[in-house]
Coordinates of C-alpha atoms in Angstrom, one line a residue:
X83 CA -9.5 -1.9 -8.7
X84 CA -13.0 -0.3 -7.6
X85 CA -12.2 3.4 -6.2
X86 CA -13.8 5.5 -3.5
X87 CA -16.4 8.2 -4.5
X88 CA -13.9 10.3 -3.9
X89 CA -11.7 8.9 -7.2
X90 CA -9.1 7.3 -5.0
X91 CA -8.2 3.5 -5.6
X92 CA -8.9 1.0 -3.7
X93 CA -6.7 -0.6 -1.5
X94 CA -8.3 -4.0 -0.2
X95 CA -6.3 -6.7 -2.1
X96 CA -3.2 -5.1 -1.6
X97 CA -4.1 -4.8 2.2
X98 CA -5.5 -8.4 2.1
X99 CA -1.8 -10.1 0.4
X100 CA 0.4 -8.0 2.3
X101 CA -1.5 -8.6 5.6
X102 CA -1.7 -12.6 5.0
X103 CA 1.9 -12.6 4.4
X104 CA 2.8 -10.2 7.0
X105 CA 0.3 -12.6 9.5
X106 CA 2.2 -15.9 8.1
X107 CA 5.7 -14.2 8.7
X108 CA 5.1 -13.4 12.2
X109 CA 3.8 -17.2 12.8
X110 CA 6.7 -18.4 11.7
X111 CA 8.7 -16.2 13.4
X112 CA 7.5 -17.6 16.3
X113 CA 7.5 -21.3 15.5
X114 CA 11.3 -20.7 15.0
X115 CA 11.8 -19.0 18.4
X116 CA 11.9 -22.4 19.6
X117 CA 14.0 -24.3 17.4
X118 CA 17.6 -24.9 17.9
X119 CA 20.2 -22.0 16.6
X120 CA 21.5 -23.8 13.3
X121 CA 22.3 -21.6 10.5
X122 CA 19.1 -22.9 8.5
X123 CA 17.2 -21.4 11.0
X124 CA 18.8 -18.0 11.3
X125 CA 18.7 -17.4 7.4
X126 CA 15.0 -18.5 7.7
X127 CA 14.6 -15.9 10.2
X128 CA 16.7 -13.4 7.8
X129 CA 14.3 -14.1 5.1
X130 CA 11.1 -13.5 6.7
X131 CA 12.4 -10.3 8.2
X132 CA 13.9 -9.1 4.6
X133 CA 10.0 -10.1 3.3
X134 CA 8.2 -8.1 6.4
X135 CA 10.4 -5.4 5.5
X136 CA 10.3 -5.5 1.7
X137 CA 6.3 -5.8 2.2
X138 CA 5.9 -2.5 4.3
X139 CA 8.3 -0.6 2.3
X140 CA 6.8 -1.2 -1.1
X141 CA 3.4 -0.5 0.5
X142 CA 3.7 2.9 1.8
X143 CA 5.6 3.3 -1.4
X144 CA 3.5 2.3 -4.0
X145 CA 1.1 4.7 -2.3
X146 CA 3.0 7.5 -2.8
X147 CA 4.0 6.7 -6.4
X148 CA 0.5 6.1 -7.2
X149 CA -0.3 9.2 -5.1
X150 CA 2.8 11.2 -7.2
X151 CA 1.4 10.1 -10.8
X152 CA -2.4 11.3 -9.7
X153 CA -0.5 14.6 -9.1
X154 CA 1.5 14.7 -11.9
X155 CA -1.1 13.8 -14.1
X156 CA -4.1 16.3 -13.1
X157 CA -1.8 19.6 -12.1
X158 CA -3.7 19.2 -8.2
X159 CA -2.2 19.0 -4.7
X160 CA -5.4 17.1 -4.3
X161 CA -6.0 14.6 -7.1
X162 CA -8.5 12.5 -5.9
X163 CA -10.4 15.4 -4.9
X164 CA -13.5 16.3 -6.9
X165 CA -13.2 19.3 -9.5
X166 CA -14.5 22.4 -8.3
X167 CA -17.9 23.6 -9.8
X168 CA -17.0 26.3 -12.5
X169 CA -18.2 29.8 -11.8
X170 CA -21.8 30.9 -11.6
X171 CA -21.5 33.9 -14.5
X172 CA -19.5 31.7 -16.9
X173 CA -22.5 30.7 -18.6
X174 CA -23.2 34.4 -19.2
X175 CA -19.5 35.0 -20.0
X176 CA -19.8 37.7 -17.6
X177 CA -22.6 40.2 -18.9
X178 CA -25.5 41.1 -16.6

């Protein structure tokens, strides 16, 4: 995945799957709205809503696992940010 200046990963395929999906749920959702009640049909409906719900739960958490692990791994509240310069005198080691 290509990442941001800013170090963070890029999002756009995820975004682009869960979004098609999401988009093909909701038209069948609605296809079935006007279908008889037979019990196919209501554990159709079941499973799309499951996948819809599945789909926006492991989103926002992936994110925050991937967003943990940054964390973990550099020691920073803010791991995507970039490192601060060092100090001005360190070259000198701190004698005029």
């Amino acid at each position: 995945m290509a990442a941001h200046p800013s170090g963070e990963p890029s999002w756009r395929w995820r975004r682009l799957v869960i979004f098609s999906v999401v988009g093909v749920a909701i038209w069948r959702l609605i296809v079935l709205e006007d279908n008889p009640d037979t019990t196919i049909n209501l554990e159709l409906v079941r499973g799309w809503l499951i996948l819809v719900g599945l789909l926006v739960l492991g989103y926002t958490g992936l994110a925050t696992v991937q967003d943990l692990l940054a964390m973990w791994r550099t020691g920073s509240a803010l791991p995507y940010a970039p490192p601060p310069p060092p100090p001005a005198d360190s070259q000198t080691g701190g004698q005029p």
